Short mmCIF file of C-alpha atoms and ligand atoms in Angstrom, two decimals:
data_model
loop_
_atom_site.label_atom_id
_atom_site.label_comp_id
_atom_site.label_asym_id
_atom_site.label_seq_id
_atom_site.Cartn_x
_atom_site.Cartn_y
_atom_site.Cartn_z
CA MET A 1 -116.86 23.33 35.28
CA GLN A 2 -119.02 22.00 37.57
CA ILE A 3 -117.86 21.45 41.09
CA PHE A 4 -121.40 19.86 42.38
CA PRO A 5 -124.21 18.06 41.34
CA PRO A 6 -127.31 20.31 40.98
CA ALA A 7 -129.10 19.08 43.85
CA ALA A 8 -126.11 20.14 46.53
CA ASP A 9 -126.14 23.17 43.92
CA THR A 10 -129.55 23.87 45.65
CA ALA A 11 -129.08 22.09 49.05
CA VAL A 12 -126.03 24.99 49.15
CA ARG A 13 -128.31 27.21 48.32
CA PHE A 14 -131.01 26.59 50.82
CA ALA A 15 -128.84 26.54 53.36
CA VAL A 16 -127.47 29.60 53.06
CA LEU A 17 -130.94 31.25 52.61
CA VAL A 18 -131.04 29.76 56.53
CA LEU A 19 -128.70 31.29 57.79
CA VAL A 20 -129.30 34.76 56.15
CA ILE A 21 -132.94 33.67 57.87
CA ALA A 22 -130.98 33.43 61.29
CA MET A 23 -128.90 36.16 60.85
CA VAL A 24 -131.49 38.29 59.93
CA GLY A 25 -134.57 37.17 61.85
CA LEU A 26 -133.19 36.26 65.23
CA PRO A 27 -131.97 39.74 66.48
CA LEU A 28 -135.07 40.71 64.20
CA GLY A 29 -137.32 38.67 67.10
CA ALA A 30 -135.23 39.77 70.02
CA TRP A 31 -135.54 43.44 69.51
CA GLU A 32 -139.16 42.99 68.43
CA TYR A 33 -139.56 40.68 72.09
CA LEU A 34 -137.61 43.57 73.58
CA GLN A 35 -139.39 46.26 72.38
CA SER A 36 -142.40 44.58 73.76
CA THR A 37 -141.76 44.69 77.00
CA TYR A 38 -139.76 48.46 76.62
CA GLU A 39 -142.82 49.35 76.16
CA THR A 40 -144.89 47.40 78.71
CA GLN A 41 -142.18 46.78 81.77
CA VAL A 42 -143.73 44.42 82.58
CA GLY A 43 -141.59 41.57 84.82
CA TRP A 44 -139.13 45.20 85.48
CA VAL A 45 -137.19 45.48 88.14
CA GLN A 46 -135.54 48.65 89.62
CA ASP A 47 -132.30 49.51 91.86
CA GLN A 48 -133.58 50.57 94.49
CA PRO A 49 -131.88 52.24 97.80
CA VAL A 50 -133.00 49.75 99.63
CA PRO A 51 -133.08 46.13 98.66
CA PHE A 52 -136.83 46.16 99.69
CA SER A 53 -138.79 43.08 99.79
CA HIS A 54 -142.73 42.17 99.41
CA ALA A 55 -141.87 39.07 98.90
CA HIS A 56 -140.44 38.74 103.12
CA HIS A 57 -142.85 41.84 103.85
CA VAL A 58 -145.67 40.41 102.45
CA GLY A 59 -145.19 36.39 102.51
CA ASP A 60 -143.00 35.82 105.14
CA ASP A 61 -144.15 38.54 108.02
CA GLY A 62 -147.66 38.56 106.82
CA ILE A 63 -147.74 42.23 107.27
CA ASP A 64 -150.94 44.00 105.49
CA CYS A 65 -150.39 46.53 102.42
CA ARG A 66 -152.57 48.99 104.64
CA TYR A 67 -149.99 49.62 106.89
CA CYS A 68 -147.33 51.27 104.78
CA HIS A 69 -150.08 51.91 101.84
CA THR A 70 -151.84 53.92 103.95
CA SER A 71 -154.17 55.94 102.17
CA VAL A 72 -154.64 53.51 99.20
CA GLU A 73 -158.34 53.17 100.40
CA THR A 74 -159.22 56.50 101.20
CA SER A 75 -157.51 58.38 98.11
CA ALA A 76 -156.36 58.60 94.30
CA ARG A 77 -152.96 57.79 95.41
CA ALA A 78 -151.97 54.81 97.87
CA ASN A 79 -148.49 56.23 99.07
CA LEU A 80 -145.10 54.70 100.08
CA PRO A 81 -144.45 55.21 103.51
CA PRO A 82 -142.11 57.41 105.57
CA THR A 83 -139.01 56.40 106.67
CA HIS A 84 -140.51 56.35 110.76
CA VAL A 85 -142.43 53.44 109.59
CA CYS A 86 -140.06 51.37 108.48
CA MET A 87 -138.21 52.26 112.11
CA THR A 88 -140.88 51.16 114.44
CA CYS A 89 -139.72 47.37 113.32
CA HIS A 90 -136.09 47.96 112.55
CA SER A 91 -135.53 50.21 115.21
CA GLN A 92 -135.85 47.06 117.42
CA ILE A 93 -134.46 43.85 114.41
CA TRP A 94 -132.03 43.89 112.23
CA THR A 95 -130.69 47.13 113.74
CA GLY A 96 -127.41 47.06 112.61
CA ALA A 97 -127.70 45.84 108.84
CA PRO A 98 -125.84 47.17 106.57
CA VAL A 99 -128.47 46.55 104.07
CA LEU A 100 -130.47 49.10 106.21
CA GLU A 101 -128.07 51.85 106.34
CA PRO A 102 -129.88 53.75 104.15
CA VAL A 103 -133.04 53.33 106.65
CA ARG A 104 -131.10 54.81 109.32
CA LEU A 105 -129.67 57.70 107.42
CA SER A 106 -132.96 58.70 105.92
CA MET A 107 -134.56 58.67 110.35
CA ALA A 108 -130.97 60.79 111.49
CA THR A 109 -131.36 63.30 108.44
CA GLY A 110 -134.62 63.12 107.68
CA GLU A 111 -134.41 62.97 103.75
CA PRO A 112 -136.98 60.73 102.35
CA ILE A 113 -136.02 57.41 100.85
CA ARG A 114 -136.31 58.30 96.77
CA TRP A 115 -137.72 54.77 95.94
CA ARG A 116 -138.58 54.21 91.59
CA ARG A 117 -141.35 53.56 90.39
CA VAL A 118 -142.10 50.96 89.36
CA ALA A 119 -145.94 51.41 88.87
CA GLN A 120 -147.29 54.53 87.13
CA LEU A 121 -149.08 56.35 84.06
CA PRO A 122 -148.48 58.85 81.94
CA ASP A 123 -149.44 62.55 83.58
CA TYR A 124 -152.42 62.26 81.25
CA VAL A 125 -154.82 59.23 82.38
CA TYR A 126 -156.52 59.34 85.53
CA PHE A 127 -156.96 57.20 88.16
CA ASN A 128 -157.90 56.15 91.30
CA HIS A 129 -157.64 53.63 94.04
CA SER A 130 -160.39 54.03 96.67
CA ILE A 131 -162.83 53.25 93.96
CA HIS A 132 -161.32 50.39 92.62
CA ILE A 133 -160.94 48.99 96.60
CA ASP A 134 -164.17 50.32 97.28
CA ARG A 135 -165.20 47.59 94.72
CA GLY A 136 -163.55 44.70 95.96
CA VAL A 137 -161.16 44.93 93.06
CA ALA A 138 -158.28 43.34 95.08
CA CYS A 139 -154.19 44.74 94.42
CA ARG A 140 -153.04 41.14 92.75
CA GLU A 141 -155.29 42.12 89.95
CA CYS A 142 -153.03 45.30 88.60
CA HIS A 143 -149.57 44.35 90.77
CA GLY A 144 -149.42 40.71 90.33
CA ASP A 145 -148.85 38.43 93.55
CA VAL A 146 -146.10 40.39 96.01
CA THR A 147 -144.93 37.29 97.83
CA ASP A 148 -143.20 36.19 94.77
CA MET A 149 -141.38 39.63 94.46
CA PRO A 150 -138.00 39.72 96.23
CA LEU A 151 -137.97 43.31 94.11
CA MET A 152 -141.20 44.95 93.10
CA ARG A 153 -141.18 44.18 89.15
CA ARG A 154 -144.49 45.57 86.81
CA ALA A 155 -146.29 42.87 86.85
CA LYS A 156 -149.30 44.08 84.07
CA PRO A 157 -148.99 46.24 81.09
CA PHE A 158 -150.10 49.48 81.94
CA THR A 159 -152.03 50.01 78.77
CA MET A 160 -155.32 51.44 77.66
CA GLN A 161 -156.37 48.21 76.93
CA PHE A 162 -155.66 47.10 80.22
CA CYS A 163 -158.33 49.22 81.70
CA LEU A 164 -160.52 48.84 79.03
CA ASP A 165 -160.58 44.62 79.09
CA CYS A 166 -161.86 45.05 83.21
CA HIS A 167 -164.36 48.27 82.28
CA ARG A 168 -165.95 45.96 79.87
CA ASP A 169 -166.05 43.20 82.38
CA PRO A 170 -165.54 43.93 85.94
CA ALA A 171 -167.23 40.51 86.85
CA PRO A 172 -164.33 38.71 87.42
CA ALA A 173 -162.95 40.53 89.22
CA LEU A 174 -165.16 42.21 91.84
CA GLY A 175 -164.02 39.68 94.97
CA PRO A 176 -165.11 40.30 98.31
CA ARG A 177 -164.29 43.78 99.72
CA GLU A 178 -162.06 42.18 102.74
CA LEU A 179 -159.76 39.99 100.73
CA VAL A 180 -158.84 42.64 98.15
CA THR A 181 -155.74 43.11 99.84
CA HIS A 182 -154.62 38.93 100.02
CA PRO A 183 -152.13 38.53 97.83
CA GLN A 184 -153.46 35.60 96.08
CA GLY A 185 -156.82 35.44 96.68
CA LEU A 186 -159.57 32.73 97.42
CA GLY A 187 -158.39 30.26 94.53
CA TRP A 188 -162.39 30.84 93.06
CA THR A 189 -163.03 29.34 89.89
CA GLU A 190 -163.73 31.38 87.04
CA ALA A 191 -167.71 31.01 87.33
CA GLN A 192 -167.68 31.35 90.85
CA LYS A 193 -166.07 34.69 90.15
CA ARG A 194 -168.38 35.74 87.52
CA ALA A 195 -171.07 34.22 89.67
CA HIS A 196 -170.22 36.99 92.49
CA GLY A 197 -168.69 40.39 90.79
CA GLU A 198 -172.49 39.35 88.99
CA ARG A 199 -174.32 40.43 92.53
CA VAL A 200 -172.05 42.43 93.20
CA MET A 201 -172.82 44.63 90.16
CA ARG A 202 -176.46 44.53 91.01
CA LYS A 203 -176.20 45.22 94.15
CA LEU A 204 -173.88 48.77 93.29
CA GLY A 205 -175.11 49.73 90.26
CA ILE A 206 -171.57 49.22 88.27
CA LYS A 207 -172.67 49.53 84.84
CA PRO A 208 -169.70 49.27 82.09
CA ASP A 209 -171.38 50.63 79.35
CA GLU A 210 -170.35 54.37 81.04
CA LEU A 211 -167.19 52.59 82.10
CA ASP A 212 -164.76 52.91 78.49
CA ASN A 213 -166.05 56.73 78.04
CA CYS A 214 -162.96 58.81 77.48
CA GLY A 215 -164.18 60.56 80.28
CA VAL A 216 -163.45 57.99 83.03
CA CYS A 217 -159.50 58.70 82.58
CA HIS A 218 -158.53 61.20 80.25
CA ARG A 219 -160.23 64.79 82.40
C1 HEC B 1 -143.69 45.06 110.73
C2 HEC B 1 -142.70 45.32 110.97
C3 HEC B 1 -141.52 45.33 109.96
C4 HEC B 1 -141.00 46.41 108.93
C5 HEC B 1 -142.67 47.87 109.26
C6 HEC B 1 -140.43 46.43 108.10
N1 HEC B 1 -140.17 45.75 108.32
FE1 HEC B 1 -138.16 45.41 107.36
N2 HEC B 1 -138.01 43.38 108.27
C7 HEC B 1 -139.63 42.66 108.93
C8 HEC B 1 -138.18 41.56 109.37
C9 HEC B 1 -139.21 40.20 110.27
C10 HEC B 1 -136.98 40.74 108.64
C11 HEC B 1 -136.52 40.06 108.85
C12 HEC B 1 -136.54 39.86 107.89
C13 HEC B 1 -137.51 38.60 107.10
O1 HEC B 1 -138.92 38.30 107.32
O2 HEC B 1 -136.95 37.48 106.48
C14 HEC B 1 -137.68 42.26 107.67
C15 HEC B 1 -136.14 42.49 106.72
C16 HEC B 1 -135.77 43.52 106.46
C17 HEC B 1 -134.80 43.69 105.59
C18 HEC B 1 -133.88 42.62 105.16
C19 HEC B 1 -133.48 42.31 103.96
C20 HEC B 1 -134.57 40.92 104.10
O3 HEC B 1 -135.84 41.75 103.26
O4 HEC B 1 -134.75 39.70 104.66
C21 HEC B 1 -134.86 44.36 104.68
C22 HEC B 1 -134.13 45.15 103.89
C23 HEC B 1 -136.04 45.68 105.43
N3 HEC B 1 -136.61 44.62 106.21
C24 HEC B 1 -136.64 46.87 105.06
C25 HEC B 1 -137.50 47.32 105.37
C26 HEC B 1 -137.95 48.79 104.71
C27 HEC B 1 -137.23 49.93 104.13
C28 HEC B 1 -138.80 49.33 105.46
C29 HEC B 1 -140.14 50.36 105.32
C30 HEC B 1 -140.79 50.99 103.99
C31 HEC B 1 -139.03 48.26 106.74
N4 HEC B 1 -138.46 47.02 106.78
C32 HEC B 1 -140.85 47.72 106.64
C33 HEC B 1 -139.74 43.19 109.78
C34 HEC B 1 -140.29 45.27 109.28
C1 HEC B 2 -143.27 46.98 105.47
C2 HEC B 2 -144.39 48.14 104.08
C3 HEC B 2 -144.61 47.40 103.17
C4 HEC B 2 -145.65 46.31 103.05
C5 HEC B 2 -146.43 45.93 104.07
C6 HEC B 2 -145.66 46.70 101.57
N1 HEC B 2 -145.87 47.66 100.86
FE1 HEC B 2 -145.51 47.91 98.91
N2 HEC B 2 -144.35 49.18 99.20
C7 HEC B 2 -143.29 48.93 100.28
C8 HEC B 2 -142.11 50.10 99.78
C9 HEC B 2 -141.18 50.58 101.19
C10 HEC B 2 -141.66 50.41 98.31
C11 HEC B 2 -141.48 51.03 97.50
C12 HEC B 2 -139.58 50.08 97.02
C13 HEC B 2 -140.60 49.68 96.22
O1 HEC B 2 -140.73 49.47 95.16
O2 HEC B 2 -140.03 48.12 96.77
C14 HEC B 2 -143.52 49.87 98.25
C15 HEC B 2 -144.17 49.67 96.38
C16 HEC B 2 -144.66 48.68 96.23
C17 HEC B 2 -145.62 49.38 94.93
C18 HEC B 2 -144.63 49.48 93.14
C19 HEC B 2 -144.81 51.47 92.90
C20 HEC B 2 -144.50 52.45 92.68
O3 HEC B 2 -144.85 52.00 91.30
O4 HEC B 2 -143.05 51.74 92.63
C21 HEC B 2 -146.67 48.36 94.29
C22 HEC B 2 -147.31 47.80 93.77
C23 HEC B 2 -146.63 48.04 96.23
N3 HEC B 2 -145.74 48.50 96.70
C24 HEC B 2 -147.85 47.22 96.56
C25 HEC B 2 -147.74 46.52 97.84
C26 HEC B 2 -148.95 45.58 98.26
C27 HEC B 2 -150.23 44.62 96.87
C28 HEC B 2 -148.88 45.10 99.05
C29 HEC B 2 -149.82 44.38 100.57
C30 HEC B 2 -150.07 42.56 99.46
C31 HEC B 2 -147.93 45.58 99.77
N4 HEC B 2 -147.37 46.57 98.68
C32 HEC B 2 -147.24 45.90 100.65
C33 HEC B 2 -143.27 48.70 101.28
C34 HEC B 2 -144.76 47.89 101.46
C1 HEC B 3 -156.74 48.66 89.15
C2 HEC B 3 -155.72 48.51 89.14
C3 HEC B 3 -155.30 48.75 90.96
C4 HEC B 3 -156.02 48.12 91.60
C5 HEC B 3 -157.39 47.27 92.12
C6 HEC B 3 -155.03 48.33 92.50
N1 HEC B 3 -153.20 49.12 91.77
FE1 HEC B 3 -151.97 49.99 93.20
N2 HEC B 3 -152.21 50.94 90.59
C7 HEC B 3 -151.53 50.78 90.33
C8 HEC B 3 -151.83 51.65 89.39
C9 HEC B 3 -152.31 52.61 87.62
C10 HEC B 3 -151.07 52.71 90.01
C11 HEC B 3 -150.55 54.10 88.55
C12 HEC B 3 -150.71 55.54 89.67
C13 HEC B 3 -150.27 56.64 88.84
O1 HEC B 3 -148.86 56.81 88.11
O2 HEC B 3 -151.09 57.51 89.31
C14 HEC B 3 -150.63 52.23 90.77
C15 HEC B 3 -149.48 53.02 92.09
C16 HEC B 3 -149.64 52.00 93.25
C17 HEC B 3 -148.51 52.61 93.93
C18 HEC B 3 -147.95 53.74 94.07
C19 HEC B 3 -147.12 55.01 94.58
C20 HEC B 3 -149.20 55.52 94.21
O3 HEC B 3 -150.18 55.93 95.09
O4 HEC B 3 -149.23 56.26 92.77
C21 HEC B 3 -148.19 51.71 94.57
C22 HEC B 3 -148.44 52.22 96.64
C23 HEC B 3 -150.10 50.59 94.61
N3 HEC B 3 -150.43 51.08 93.44
C24 HEC B 3 -150.48 49.73 95.88
C25 HEC B 3 -151.57 48.94 95.90
C26 HEC B 3 -152.22 48.47 96.57
C27 HEC B 3 -151.40 47.98 97.74
C28 HEC B 3 -153.61 47.86 96.10
C29 HEC B 3 -154.40 47.25 97.08
C30 HEC B 3 -154.77 47.34 98.81
C31 HEC B 3 -153.62 48.95 94.95
N4 HEC B 3 -152.64 49.07 94.31
C32 HEC B 3 -154.43 48.24 93.92
C33 HEC B 3 -153.21 50.13 90.19
C34 HEC B 3 -153.94 49.38 90.54
C1 HEC B 4 -159.99 44.65 87.23
C2 HEC B 4 -160.54 45.07 87.29
C3 HEC B 4 -160.35 46.83 86.44
C4 HEC B 4 -159.40 47.46 85.89
C5 HEC B 4 -157.63 47.07 85.67
C6 HEC B 4 -159.29 48.90 86.02
N1 HEC B 4 -160.11 49.25 86.92
FE1 HEC B 4 -160.65 51.03 86.35
N2 HEC B 4 -162.61 50.43 87.73
C7 HEC B 4 -162.87 48.98 87.54
C8 HEC B 4 -163.95 48.69 88.73
C9 HEC B 4 -165.40 48.25 88.92
C10 HEC B 4 -164.72 50.95 88.67
C11 HEC B 4 -165.56 51.07 89.55
C12 HEC B 4 -167.45 51.35 88.56
C13 HEC B 4 -167.86 51.59 89.21
O1 HEC B 4 -168.27 51.54 90.85
O2 HEC B 4 -169.29 52.44 88.59
C14 HEC B 4 -163.73 51.41 88.28
C15 HEC B 4 -163.45 52.67 88.10
C16 HEC B 4 -162.41 53.49 87.85
C17 HEC B 4 -162.62 54.94 87.55
C18 HEC B 4 -163.59 55.78 88.04
C19 HEC B 4 -164.60 56.39 87.45
C20 HEC B 4 -165.98 57.19 88.32
O3 HEC B 4 -166.50 57.29 87.49
O4 HEC B 4 -165.78 58.04 88.93
C21 HEC B 4 -161.07 55.16 86.99
C22 HEC B 4 -160.73 56.71 86.79
C23 HEC B 4 -160.93 54.47 86.39
N3 HEC B 4 -161.47 52.89 87.27
C24 HEC B 4 -159.52 54.44 86.02
C25 HEC B 4 -158.61 53.22 85.51
C26 HEC B 4 -157.23 52.61 84.63
C27 HEC B 4 -156.47 54.10 84.28
C28 HEC B 4 -157.00 51.75 84.43
C29 HEC B 4 -155.41 51.37 84.52
C30 HEC B 4 -154.80 51.73 84.42
C31 HEC B 4 -158.04 50.96 85.99
N4 HEC B 4 -159.07 51.38 85.99
C32 HEC B 4 -157.64 49.84 85.48
C33 HEC B 4 -162.33 47.82 87.51
C34 HEC B 4 -160.76 48.26 86.92
C1 HEC B 5 -160.40 52.96 81.90
C2 HEC B 5 -159.82 53.65 81.66
C3 HEC B 5 -158.97 54.31 79.90
C4 HEC B 5 -160.38 54.70 79.42
C5 HEC B 5 -161.81 54.90 79.46
C6 HEC B 5 -159.53 55.48 78.40
N1 HEC B 5 -158.45 55.49 78.30
FE1 HEC B 5 -156.60 56.41 76.99
N2 HEC B 5 -155.19 55.42 77.61
C7 HEC B 5 -155.50 55.29 79.53
C8 HEC B 5 -154.42 54.48 79.67
C9 HEC B 5 -153.85 53.98 81.35
C10 HEC B 5 -153.43 55.21 78.55
C11 HEC B 5 -151.92 55.18 78.85
C12 HEC B 5 -151.32 54.41 77.98
C13 HEC B 5 -149.68 53.79 77.76
O1 HEC B 5 -149.27 54.42 78.45
O2 HEC B 5 -148.66 53.12 77.51
C14 HEC B 5 -154.47 55.57 77.28
C15 HEC B 5 -154.09 56.55 76.08
C16 HEC B 5 -154.52 57.31 75.34
C17 HEC B 5 -153.55 58.10 74.58
C18 HEC B 5 -152.53 58.17 74.04
C19 HEC B 5 -151.51 56.55 73.43
C20 HEC B 5 -152.03 55.77 73.32
O3 HEC B 5 -152.60 54.93 72.74
O4 HEC B 5 -150.60 55.41 74.21
C21 HEC B 5 -154.58 58.42 73.49
C22 HEC B 5 -154.70 58.95 72.67
C23 HEC B 5 -155.93 58.13 74.55
N3 HEC B 5 -155.96 57.47 75.44
C24 HEC B 5 -157.67 58.21 73.81
C25 HEC B 5 -158.64 58.13 74.45
C26 HEC B 5 -159.76 58.01 73.99
C27 HEC B 5 -160.08 58.95 72.71
C28 HEC B 5 -160.76 57.00 74.87
C29 HEC B 5 -162.40 56.78 74.43
C30 HEC B 5 -162.32 56.40 72.90
C31 HEC B 5 -160.29 56.80 75.63
N4 HEC B 5 -158.42 57.16 75.73
C32 HEC B 5 -160.88 56.04 77.06
C33 HEC B 5 -156.44 54.86 80.09
C34 HEC B 5 -158.09 54.68 79.35
#
């Protein structure tokens, strides 16, 4: 006995097929998405012992990166600020705030605050801040606009491709040296950036064809 006409049969089969694709496909898609952000960690934040906000301190209060990340111009590492840097202000303002209790405790005991890292490379990759800053590569090229970050998050995928894309064509990333810590930059067009960068490359003798040698980053 035939309950459905043959046409309905095709429709049912099609509906079942769609359902199966949805059931298998959606979780697979979600899994792939998670995998990709899992690998690159872009957009990830970490729970921190103190909810330190770059949006407030840099965006609202206008504190320069170098006030806290003191060695970024002179050495490979940018450094995280020791507790007494926080206390230059927080012994005066927000002195009783419960969120700052771990800061006061760290000051009293001498135990450093243990920040969880969000921007980190594997050990086998060599990176150096000072050379990038010296050439006018701004913090925002690699760390994004931190005035938009109530909690620090990973802005760019620190993959090999990310490094190589710029090393093979650095011109658009070479901005004015005095604006390296500016969180947004000048809002130049791509053409303006490139024209400025090409002048810098000629002046400093930057050679992209040598910047993708393996030994630059794997020493
Ligand atoms: C140059 C002064 C200055 C320094 C240095 C400073 N802060 Fe602040 N902080 C402020 C001001 C001003 C506020 C008031 C909040 C605002 O701007 O909205 C604040 C607010 C806060 C708050 C309250 C939540 C918030 O963001 O509104 C926390 C938590 C905090 N600071 C943590 C720290 C830590 C941790 C350090 C050291 C790494 C630090 N601050 C260094 C000036 C400073
Ligand atoms: C008042 C101090 C202060 C200022 C100013 C400041 N930072 Fe920070 N920064 C911190 C602290 C404290 C941490 C560690 C906690 C966190 O990750 O938010 C940090 C963490 C970071 C990290 C993550 C490092 C990692 O691997 O976990 C980056 C990137 C960073 N800052 C970039 C910047 C840039 C770019 C600027 C300027 C545009 C800036 N910061 C200005 C205090 C500061
Ligand atoms: C060319 C890309 C690039 C630029 C430009 C850059 N950083 Fe970084 N930054 C990185 C990488 C990559 C790491 C991770 C280094 C590691 O784990 O060895 C890092 C790590 C950090 C850290 C964590 C502490 C440390 O030293 O490892 C801070 C803080 C930081 N950067 C702040 C800054 C500030 C402030 C500026 C601008 C003055 C800046 N960075 C410019 C790529 C960059
Ligand atoms: C936005 C552009 C940009 C990005 C992104 C970038 N770099 Fe660079 N890098 C440069 C420039 C420009 C120089 C300086 C080249 C010169 O002066 O010859 C440089 C130089 C270097 C040097 C020093 C080379 C030497 O001869 O001493 C190292 C090491 C380095 N980069 C590693 C990295 C790593 C690792 C990454 C990725 C995590 C990275 N860079 C991402 C632009 C960039
Ligand atoms: C401008 C910097 C830079 C240069 C130049 C560079 N690498 Fe890398 N390399 C990286 C970074 C950053 C990672 C870490 C990637 C990650 O954690 O996802 C990496 C990772 C690797 C890995 C680990 C496996 C992987 O793919 O994640 C190998 C192998 C490697 N690089 C080989 C090379 C070889 C061979 C060359 C020369 C042809 C080279 N690299 C040139 C930055 C660089």
